[in-house]
Short mmCIF file of N, CA, C and O in Angstrom, two decimals:
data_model
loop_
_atom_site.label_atom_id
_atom_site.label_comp_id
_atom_site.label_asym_id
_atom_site.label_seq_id
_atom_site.Cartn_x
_atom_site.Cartn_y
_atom_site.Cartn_z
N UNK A 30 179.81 40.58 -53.93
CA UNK A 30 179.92 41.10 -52.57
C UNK A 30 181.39 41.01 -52.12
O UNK A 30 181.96 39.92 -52.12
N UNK A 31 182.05 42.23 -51.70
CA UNK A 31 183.04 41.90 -50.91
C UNK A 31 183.32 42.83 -49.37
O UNK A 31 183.25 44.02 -49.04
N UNK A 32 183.75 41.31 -48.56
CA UNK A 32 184.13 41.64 -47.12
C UNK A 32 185.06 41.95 -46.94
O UNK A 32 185.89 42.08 -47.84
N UNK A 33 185.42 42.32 -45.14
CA UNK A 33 186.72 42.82 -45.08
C UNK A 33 186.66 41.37 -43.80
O UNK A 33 185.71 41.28 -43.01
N UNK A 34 187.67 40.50 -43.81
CA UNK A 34 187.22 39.57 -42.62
C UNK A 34 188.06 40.30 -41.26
O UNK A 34 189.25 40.61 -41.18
N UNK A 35 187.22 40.39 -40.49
CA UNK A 35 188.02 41.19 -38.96
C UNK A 35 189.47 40.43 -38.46
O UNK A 35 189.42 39.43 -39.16
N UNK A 36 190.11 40.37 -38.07
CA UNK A 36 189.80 42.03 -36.99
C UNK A 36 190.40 42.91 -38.07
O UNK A 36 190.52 44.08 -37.69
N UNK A 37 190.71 42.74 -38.98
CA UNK A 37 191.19 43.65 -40.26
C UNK A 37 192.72 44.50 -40.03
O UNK A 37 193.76 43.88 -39.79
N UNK A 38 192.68 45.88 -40.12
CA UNK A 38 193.93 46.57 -39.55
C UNK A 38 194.42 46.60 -38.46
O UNK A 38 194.13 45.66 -37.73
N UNK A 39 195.23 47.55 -37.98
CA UNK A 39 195.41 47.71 -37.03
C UNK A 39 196.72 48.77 -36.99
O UNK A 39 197.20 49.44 -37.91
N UNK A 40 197.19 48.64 -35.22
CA UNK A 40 198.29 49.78 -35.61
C UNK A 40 199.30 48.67 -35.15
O UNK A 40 199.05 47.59 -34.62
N UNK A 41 200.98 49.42 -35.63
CA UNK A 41 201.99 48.60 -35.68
C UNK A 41 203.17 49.58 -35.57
O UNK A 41 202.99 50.79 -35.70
N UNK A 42 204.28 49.10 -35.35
CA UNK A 42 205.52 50.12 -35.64
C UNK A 42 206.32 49.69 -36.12
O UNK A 42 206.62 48.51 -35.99
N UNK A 43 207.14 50.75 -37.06
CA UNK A 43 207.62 50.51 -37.76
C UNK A 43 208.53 49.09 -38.56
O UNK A 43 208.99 48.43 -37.63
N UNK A 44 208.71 48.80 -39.18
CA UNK A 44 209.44 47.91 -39.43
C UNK A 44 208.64 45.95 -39.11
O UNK A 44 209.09 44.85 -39.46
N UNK A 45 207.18 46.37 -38.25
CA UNK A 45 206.25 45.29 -38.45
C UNK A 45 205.54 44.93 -39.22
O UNK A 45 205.65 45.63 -40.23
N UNK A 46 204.51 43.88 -39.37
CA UNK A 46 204.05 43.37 -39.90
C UNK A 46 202.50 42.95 -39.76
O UNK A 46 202.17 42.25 -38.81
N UNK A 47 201.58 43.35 -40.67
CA UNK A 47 200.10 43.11 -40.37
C UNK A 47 199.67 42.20 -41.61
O UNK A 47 200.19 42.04 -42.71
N UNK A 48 198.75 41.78 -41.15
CA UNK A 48 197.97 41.11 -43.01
C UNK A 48 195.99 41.65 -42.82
O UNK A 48 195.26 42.22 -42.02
N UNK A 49 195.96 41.39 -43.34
CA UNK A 49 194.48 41.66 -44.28
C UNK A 49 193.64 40.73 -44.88
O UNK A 49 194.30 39.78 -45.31
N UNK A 50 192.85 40.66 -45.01
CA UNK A 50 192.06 39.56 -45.74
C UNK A 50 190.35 40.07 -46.03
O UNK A 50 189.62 40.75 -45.31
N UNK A 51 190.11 39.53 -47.19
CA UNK A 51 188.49 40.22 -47.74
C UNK A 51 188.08 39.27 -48.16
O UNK A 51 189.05 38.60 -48.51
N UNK A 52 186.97 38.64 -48.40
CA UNK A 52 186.43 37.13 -48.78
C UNK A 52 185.59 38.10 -50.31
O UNK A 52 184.87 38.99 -49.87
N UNK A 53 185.60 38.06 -51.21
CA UNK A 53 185.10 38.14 -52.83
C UNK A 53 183.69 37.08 -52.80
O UNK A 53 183.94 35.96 -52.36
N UNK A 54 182.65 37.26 -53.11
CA UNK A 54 181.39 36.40 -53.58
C UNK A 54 180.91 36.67 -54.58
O UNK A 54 181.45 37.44 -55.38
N UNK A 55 179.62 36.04 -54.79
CA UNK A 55 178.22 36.49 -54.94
C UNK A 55 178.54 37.08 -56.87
O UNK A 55 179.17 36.53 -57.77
N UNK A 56 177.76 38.40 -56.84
CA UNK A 56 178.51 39.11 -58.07
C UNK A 56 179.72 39.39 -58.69
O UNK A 56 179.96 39.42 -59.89
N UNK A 57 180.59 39.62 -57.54
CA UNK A 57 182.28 39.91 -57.42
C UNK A 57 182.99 39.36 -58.13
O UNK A 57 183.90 39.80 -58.84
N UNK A 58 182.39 37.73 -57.91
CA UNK A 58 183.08 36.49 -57.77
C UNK A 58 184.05 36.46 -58.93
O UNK A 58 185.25 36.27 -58.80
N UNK A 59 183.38 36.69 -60.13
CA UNK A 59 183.95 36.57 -61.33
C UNK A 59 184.34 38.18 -62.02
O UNK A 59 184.25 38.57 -63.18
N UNK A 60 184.73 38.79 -60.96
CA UNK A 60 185.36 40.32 -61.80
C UNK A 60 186.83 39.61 -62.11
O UNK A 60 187.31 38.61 -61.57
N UNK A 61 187.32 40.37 -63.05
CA UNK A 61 188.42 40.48 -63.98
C UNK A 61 189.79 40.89 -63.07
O UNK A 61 190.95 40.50 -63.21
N UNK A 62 189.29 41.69 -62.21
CA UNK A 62 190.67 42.00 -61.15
C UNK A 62 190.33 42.23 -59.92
O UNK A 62 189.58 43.20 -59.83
N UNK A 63 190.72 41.49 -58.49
CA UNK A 63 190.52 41.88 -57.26
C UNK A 63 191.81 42.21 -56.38
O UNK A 63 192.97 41.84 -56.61
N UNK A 64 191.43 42.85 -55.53
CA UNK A 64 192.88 43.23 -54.51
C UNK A 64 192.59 44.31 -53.74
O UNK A 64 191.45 44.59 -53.37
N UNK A 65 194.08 45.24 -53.34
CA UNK A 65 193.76 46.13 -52.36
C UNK A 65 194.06 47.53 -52.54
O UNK A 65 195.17 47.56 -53.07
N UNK A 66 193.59 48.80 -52.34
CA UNK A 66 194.21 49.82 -52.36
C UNK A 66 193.87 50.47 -51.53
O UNK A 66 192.94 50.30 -50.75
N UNK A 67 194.84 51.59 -51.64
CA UNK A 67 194.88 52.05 -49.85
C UNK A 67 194.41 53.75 -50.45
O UNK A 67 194.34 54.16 -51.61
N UNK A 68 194.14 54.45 -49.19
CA UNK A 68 193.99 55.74 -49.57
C UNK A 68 194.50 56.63 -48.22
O UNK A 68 194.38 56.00 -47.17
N UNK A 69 194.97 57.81 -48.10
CA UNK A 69 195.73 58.60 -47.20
C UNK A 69 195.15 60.35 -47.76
O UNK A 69 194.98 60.68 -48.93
N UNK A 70 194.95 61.26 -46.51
CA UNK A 70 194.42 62.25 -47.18
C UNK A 70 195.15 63.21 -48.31
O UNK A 70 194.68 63.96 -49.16
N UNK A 71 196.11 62.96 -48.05
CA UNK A 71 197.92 63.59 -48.70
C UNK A 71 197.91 63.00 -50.24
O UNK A 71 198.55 63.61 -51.09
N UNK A 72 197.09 61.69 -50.63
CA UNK A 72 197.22 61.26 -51.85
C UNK A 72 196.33 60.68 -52.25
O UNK A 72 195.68 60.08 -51.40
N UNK A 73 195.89 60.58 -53.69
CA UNK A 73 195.31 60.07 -54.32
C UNK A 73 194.82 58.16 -54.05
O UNK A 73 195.59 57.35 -53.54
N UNK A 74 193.78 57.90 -54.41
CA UNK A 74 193.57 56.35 -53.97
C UNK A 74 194.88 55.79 -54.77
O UNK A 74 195.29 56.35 -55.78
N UNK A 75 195.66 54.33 -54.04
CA UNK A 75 196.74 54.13 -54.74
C UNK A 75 196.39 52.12 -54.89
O UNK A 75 196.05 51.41 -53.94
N UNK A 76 196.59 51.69 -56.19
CA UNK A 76 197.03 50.45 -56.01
C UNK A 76 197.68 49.71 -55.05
O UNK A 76 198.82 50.12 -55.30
N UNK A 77 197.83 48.98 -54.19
CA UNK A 77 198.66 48.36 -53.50
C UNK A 77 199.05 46.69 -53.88
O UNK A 77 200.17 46.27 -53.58
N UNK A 78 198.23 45.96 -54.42
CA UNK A 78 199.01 44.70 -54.57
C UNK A 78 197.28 44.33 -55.63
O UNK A 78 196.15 44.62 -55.24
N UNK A 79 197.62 43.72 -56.84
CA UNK A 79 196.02 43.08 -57.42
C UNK A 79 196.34 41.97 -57.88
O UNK A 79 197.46 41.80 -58.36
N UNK A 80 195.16 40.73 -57.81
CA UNK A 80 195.73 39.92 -58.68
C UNK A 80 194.12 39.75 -60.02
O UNK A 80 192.91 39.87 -59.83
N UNK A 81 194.96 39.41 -61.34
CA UNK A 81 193.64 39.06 -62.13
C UNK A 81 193.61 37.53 -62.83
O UNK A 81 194.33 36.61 -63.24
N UNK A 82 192.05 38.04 -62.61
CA UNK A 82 191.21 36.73 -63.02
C UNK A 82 191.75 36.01 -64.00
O UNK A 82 191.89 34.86 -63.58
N UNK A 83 192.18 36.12 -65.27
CA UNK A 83 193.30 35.34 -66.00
C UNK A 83 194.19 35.23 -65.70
O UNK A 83 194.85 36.27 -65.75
N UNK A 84 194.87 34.06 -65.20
CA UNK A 84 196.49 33.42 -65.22
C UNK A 84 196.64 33.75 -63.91
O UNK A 84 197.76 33.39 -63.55
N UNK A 85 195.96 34.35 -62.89
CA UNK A 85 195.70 35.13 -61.35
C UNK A 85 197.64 35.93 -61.32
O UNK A 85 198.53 35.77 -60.48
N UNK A 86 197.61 36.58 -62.36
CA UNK A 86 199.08 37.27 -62.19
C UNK A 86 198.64 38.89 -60.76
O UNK A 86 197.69 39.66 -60.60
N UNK A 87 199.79 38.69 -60.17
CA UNK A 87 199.60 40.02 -59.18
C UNK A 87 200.47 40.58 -59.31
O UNK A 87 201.57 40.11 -59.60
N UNK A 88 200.14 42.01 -59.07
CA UNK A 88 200.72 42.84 -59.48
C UNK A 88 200.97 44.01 -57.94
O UNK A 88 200.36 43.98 -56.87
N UNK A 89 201.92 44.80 -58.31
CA UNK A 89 202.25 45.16 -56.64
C UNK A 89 202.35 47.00 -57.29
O UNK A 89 202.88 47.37 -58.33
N UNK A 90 201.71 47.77 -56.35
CA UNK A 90 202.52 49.14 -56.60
C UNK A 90 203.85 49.52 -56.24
O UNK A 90 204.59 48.81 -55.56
N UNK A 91 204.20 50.87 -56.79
CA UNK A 91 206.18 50.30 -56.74
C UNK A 91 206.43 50.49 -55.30
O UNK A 91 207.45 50.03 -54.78
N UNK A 92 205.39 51.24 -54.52
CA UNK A 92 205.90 51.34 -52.72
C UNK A 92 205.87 50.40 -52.17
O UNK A 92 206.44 50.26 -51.09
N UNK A 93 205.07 49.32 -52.84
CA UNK A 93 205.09 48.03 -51.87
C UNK A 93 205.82 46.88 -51.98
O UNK A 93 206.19 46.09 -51.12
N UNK A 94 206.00 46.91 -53.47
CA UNK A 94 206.57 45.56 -53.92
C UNK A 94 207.95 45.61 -53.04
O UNK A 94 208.63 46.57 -52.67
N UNK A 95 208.12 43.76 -52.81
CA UNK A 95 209.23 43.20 -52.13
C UNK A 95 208.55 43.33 -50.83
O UNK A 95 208.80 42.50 -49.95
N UNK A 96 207.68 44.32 -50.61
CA UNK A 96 207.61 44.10 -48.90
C UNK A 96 206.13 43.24 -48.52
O UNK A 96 206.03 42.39 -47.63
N UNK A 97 204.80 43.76 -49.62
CA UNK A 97 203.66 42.96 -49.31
C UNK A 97 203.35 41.83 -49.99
O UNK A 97 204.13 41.74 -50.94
N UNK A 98 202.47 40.79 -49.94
CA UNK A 98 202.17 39.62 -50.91
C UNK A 98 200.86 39.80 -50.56
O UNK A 98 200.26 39.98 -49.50
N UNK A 99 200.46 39.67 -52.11
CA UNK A 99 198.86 38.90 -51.89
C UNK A 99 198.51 37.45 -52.88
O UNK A 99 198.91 37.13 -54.00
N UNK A 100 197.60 36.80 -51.93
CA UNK A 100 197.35 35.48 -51.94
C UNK A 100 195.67 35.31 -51.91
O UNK A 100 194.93 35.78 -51.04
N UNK A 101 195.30 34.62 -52.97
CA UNK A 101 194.07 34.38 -53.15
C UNK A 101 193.62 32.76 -52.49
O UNK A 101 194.60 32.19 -52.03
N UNK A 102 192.67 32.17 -52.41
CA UNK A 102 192.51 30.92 -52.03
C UNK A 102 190.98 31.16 -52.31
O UNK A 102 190.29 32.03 -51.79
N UNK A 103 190.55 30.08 -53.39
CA UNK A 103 189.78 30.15 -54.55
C UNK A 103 188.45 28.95 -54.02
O UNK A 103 188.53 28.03 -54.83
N UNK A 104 187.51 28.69 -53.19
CA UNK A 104 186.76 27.69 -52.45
C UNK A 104 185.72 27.68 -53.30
O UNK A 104 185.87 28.35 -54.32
N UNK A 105 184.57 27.04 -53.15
CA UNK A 105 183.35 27.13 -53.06
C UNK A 105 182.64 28.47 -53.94
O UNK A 105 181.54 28.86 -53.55
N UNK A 106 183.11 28.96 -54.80
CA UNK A 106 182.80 30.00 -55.29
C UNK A 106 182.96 31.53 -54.48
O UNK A 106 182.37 32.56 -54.79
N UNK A 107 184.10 31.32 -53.18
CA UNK A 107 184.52 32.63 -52.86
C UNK A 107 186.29 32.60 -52.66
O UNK A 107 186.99 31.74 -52.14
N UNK A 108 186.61 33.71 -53.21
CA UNK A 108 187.69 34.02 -53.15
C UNK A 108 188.73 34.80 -51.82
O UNK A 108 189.08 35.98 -51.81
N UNK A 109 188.95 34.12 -51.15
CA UNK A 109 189.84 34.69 -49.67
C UNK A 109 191.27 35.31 -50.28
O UNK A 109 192.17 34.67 -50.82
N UNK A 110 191.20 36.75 -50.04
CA UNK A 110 192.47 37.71 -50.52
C UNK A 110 193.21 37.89 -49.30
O UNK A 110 192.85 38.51 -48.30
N UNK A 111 194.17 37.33 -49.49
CA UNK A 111 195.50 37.72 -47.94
C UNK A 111 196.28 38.45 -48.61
O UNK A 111 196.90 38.19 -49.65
N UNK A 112 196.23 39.75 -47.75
CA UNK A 112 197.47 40.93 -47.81
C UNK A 112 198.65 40.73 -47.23
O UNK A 112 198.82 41.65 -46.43
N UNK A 113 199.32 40.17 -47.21
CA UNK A 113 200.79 40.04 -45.92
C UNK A 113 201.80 41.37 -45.99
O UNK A 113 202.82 41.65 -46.62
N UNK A 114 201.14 41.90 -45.23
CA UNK A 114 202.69 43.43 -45.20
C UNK A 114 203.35 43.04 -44.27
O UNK A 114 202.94 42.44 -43.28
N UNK A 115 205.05 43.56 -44.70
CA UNK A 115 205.92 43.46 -43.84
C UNK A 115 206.96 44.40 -44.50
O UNK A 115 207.21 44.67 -45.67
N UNK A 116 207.64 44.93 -42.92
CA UNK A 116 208.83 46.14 -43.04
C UNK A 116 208.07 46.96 -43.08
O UNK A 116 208.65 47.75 -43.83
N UNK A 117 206.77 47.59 -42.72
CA UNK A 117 205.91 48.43 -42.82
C UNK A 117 206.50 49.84 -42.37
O UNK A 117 207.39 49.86 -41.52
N UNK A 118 206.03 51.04 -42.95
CA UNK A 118 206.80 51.83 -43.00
C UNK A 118 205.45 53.46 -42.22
O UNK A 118 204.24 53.26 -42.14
N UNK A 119 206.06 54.73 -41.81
CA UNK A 119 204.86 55.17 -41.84
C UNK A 119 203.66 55.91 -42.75
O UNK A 119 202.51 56.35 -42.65
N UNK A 120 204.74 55.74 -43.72
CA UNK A 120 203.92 56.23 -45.17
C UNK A 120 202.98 55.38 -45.27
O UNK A 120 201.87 55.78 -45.61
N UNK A 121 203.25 53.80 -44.95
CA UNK A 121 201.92 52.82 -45.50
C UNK A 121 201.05 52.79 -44.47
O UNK A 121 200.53 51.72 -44.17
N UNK A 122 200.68 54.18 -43.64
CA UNK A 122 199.88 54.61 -43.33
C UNK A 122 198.36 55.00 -43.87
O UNK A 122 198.43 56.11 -44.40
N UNK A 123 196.77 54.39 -43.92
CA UNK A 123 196.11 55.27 -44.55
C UNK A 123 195.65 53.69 -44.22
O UNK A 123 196.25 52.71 -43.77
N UNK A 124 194.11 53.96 -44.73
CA UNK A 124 192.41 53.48 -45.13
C UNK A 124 192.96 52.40 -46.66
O UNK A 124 193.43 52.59 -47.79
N UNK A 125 192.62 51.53 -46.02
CA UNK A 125 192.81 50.49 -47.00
C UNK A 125 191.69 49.30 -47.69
O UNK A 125 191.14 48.53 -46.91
N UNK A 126 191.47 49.23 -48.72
CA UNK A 126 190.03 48.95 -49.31
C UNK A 126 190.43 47.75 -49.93
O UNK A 126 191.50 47.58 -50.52
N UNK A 127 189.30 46.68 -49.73
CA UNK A 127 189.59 45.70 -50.85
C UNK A 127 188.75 45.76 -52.06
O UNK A 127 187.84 46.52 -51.71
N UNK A 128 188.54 45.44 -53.14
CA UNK A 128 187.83 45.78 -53.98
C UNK A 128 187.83 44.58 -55.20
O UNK A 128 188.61 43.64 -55.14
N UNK A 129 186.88 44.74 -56.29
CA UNK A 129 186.65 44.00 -57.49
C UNK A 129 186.11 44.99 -58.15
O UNK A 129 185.48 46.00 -57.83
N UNK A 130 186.59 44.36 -59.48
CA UNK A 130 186.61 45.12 -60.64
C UNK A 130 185.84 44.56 -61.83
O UNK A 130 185.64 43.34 -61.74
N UNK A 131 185.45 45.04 -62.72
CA UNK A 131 185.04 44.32 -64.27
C UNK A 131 186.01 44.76 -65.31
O UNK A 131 186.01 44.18 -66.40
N UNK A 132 187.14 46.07 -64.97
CA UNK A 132 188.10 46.12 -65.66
C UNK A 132 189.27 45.06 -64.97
O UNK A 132 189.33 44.41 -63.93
N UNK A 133 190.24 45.30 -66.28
CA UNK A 133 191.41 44.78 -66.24
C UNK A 133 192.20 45.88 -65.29
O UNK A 133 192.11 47.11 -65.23
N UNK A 134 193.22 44.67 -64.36
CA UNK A 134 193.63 45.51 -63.15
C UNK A 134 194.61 46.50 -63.95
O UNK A 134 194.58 47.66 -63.52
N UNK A 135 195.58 46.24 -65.15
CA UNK A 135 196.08 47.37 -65.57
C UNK A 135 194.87 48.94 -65.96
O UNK A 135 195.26 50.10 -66.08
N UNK A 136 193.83 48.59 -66.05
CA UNK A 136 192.78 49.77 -66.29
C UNK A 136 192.16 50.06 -64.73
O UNK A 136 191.55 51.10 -64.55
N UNK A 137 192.32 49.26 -63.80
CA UNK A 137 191.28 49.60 -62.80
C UNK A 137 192.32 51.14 -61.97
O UNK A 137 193.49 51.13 -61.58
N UNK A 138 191.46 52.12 -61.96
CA UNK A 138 191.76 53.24 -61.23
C UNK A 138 191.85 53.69 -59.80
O UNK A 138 192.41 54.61 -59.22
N UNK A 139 190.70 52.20 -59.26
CA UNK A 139 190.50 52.12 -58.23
C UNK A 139 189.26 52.86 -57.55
O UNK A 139 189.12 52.65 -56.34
N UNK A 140 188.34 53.70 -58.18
CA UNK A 140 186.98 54.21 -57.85
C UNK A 140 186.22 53.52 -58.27
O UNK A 140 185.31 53.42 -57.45
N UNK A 141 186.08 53.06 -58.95
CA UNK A 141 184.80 51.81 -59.74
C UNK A 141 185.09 50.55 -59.23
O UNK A 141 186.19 50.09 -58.92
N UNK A 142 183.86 50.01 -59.18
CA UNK A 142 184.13 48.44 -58.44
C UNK A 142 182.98 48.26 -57.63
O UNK A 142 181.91 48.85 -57.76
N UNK A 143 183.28 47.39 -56.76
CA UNK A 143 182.76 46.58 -56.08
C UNK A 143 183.56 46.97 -54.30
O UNK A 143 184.77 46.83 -54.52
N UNK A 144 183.48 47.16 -53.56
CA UNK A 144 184.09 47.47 -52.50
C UNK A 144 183.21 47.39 -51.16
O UNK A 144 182.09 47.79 -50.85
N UNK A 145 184.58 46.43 -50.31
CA UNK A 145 184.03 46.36 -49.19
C UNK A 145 184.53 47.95 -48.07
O UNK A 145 184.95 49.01 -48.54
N UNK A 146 184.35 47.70 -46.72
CA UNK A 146 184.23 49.01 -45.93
C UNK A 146 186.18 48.71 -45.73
O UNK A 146 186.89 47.70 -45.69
N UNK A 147 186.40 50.10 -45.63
CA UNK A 147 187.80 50.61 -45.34
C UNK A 147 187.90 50.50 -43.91
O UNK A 147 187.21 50.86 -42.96
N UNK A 148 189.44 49.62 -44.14
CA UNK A 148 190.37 49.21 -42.73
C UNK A 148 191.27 49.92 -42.47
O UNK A 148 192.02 50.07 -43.43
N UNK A 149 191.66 50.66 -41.26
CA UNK A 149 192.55 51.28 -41.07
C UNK A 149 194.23 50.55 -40.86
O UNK A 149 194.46 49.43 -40.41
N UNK A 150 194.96 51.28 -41.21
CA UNK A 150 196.35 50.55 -41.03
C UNK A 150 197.14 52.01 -40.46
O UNK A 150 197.53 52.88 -41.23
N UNK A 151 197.22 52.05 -39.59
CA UNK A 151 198.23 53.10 -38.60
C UNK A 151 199.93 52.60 -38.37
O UNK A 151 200.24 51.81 -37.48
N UNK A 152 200.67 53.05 -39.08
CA UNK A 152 202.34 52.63 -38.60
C UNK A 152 203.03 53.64 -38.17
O UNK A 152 203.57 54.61 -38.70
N UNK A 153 202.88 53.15 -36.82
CA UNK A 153 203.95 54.53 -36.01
C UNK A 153 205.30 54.37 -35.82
O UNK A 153 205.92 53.31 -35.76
N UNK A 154 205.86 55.89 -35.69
CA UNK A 154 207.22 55.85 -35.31
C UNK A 154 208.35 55.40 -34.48
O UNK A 154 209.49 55.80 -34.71
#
């Protein structure tokens, strides 16, 4: 199972900063790669930051890296994913999903999975 924990997105301008967070359970718990990707109608679903289940290495898409982090915190058999964006831009505009995988995050495409409901992230001018 994965959540999106509220108040989730939001809107911001430019050059601010929002975070994110999805709590991983249940079935999820033990997929191979979890994290976030975003989607915008202009483009294809895109990676944004994953980390995997071996060695928990994360990995960033090239629009984001340097500006977002994600952070897992591993409890009780659920996994809490923090997105931290910052310098936000209005491209990193769009519907943003957290998700789990049974592939490896270098294979995950981002349609298959496990997915909680899409958060909006609005960055205005």
């Amino acid at each position: 199972e994965v959540q999106v924990v509220e108040p989730g997105g939001g809107s911001v301008q430019t050059g601010g900063s929002l975070a994110l967070s999805c709590v991983v359970s249940g079935a999820s718990y033990n997929a191979n790669c979890v994290g976030w990707f975003r989607q915008t109608p202009w483009k294809e679903r895109e990676d944004v930051a994953l980390i995997s289940r071996n060695g928990g290495l994360a990995t960033y898409g090239d629009s984001v890296a340097g500006r977002f982090t994600i952070s897992q915190d591993d409890i009780n058999q659920k996994k809490t994913l923090t997105l931290q964006m910052h310098s936000l831009k209005p491209e990193d505009t769009g519907m943003y999903f957290c998700g789990a995988s049974k592939s490896p995050c270098r294979l995950w495409s981002g349609y298959q999975g496990d997915w909680a409901q899409g958060t909006q992230v609005t960055v205005t001018s």
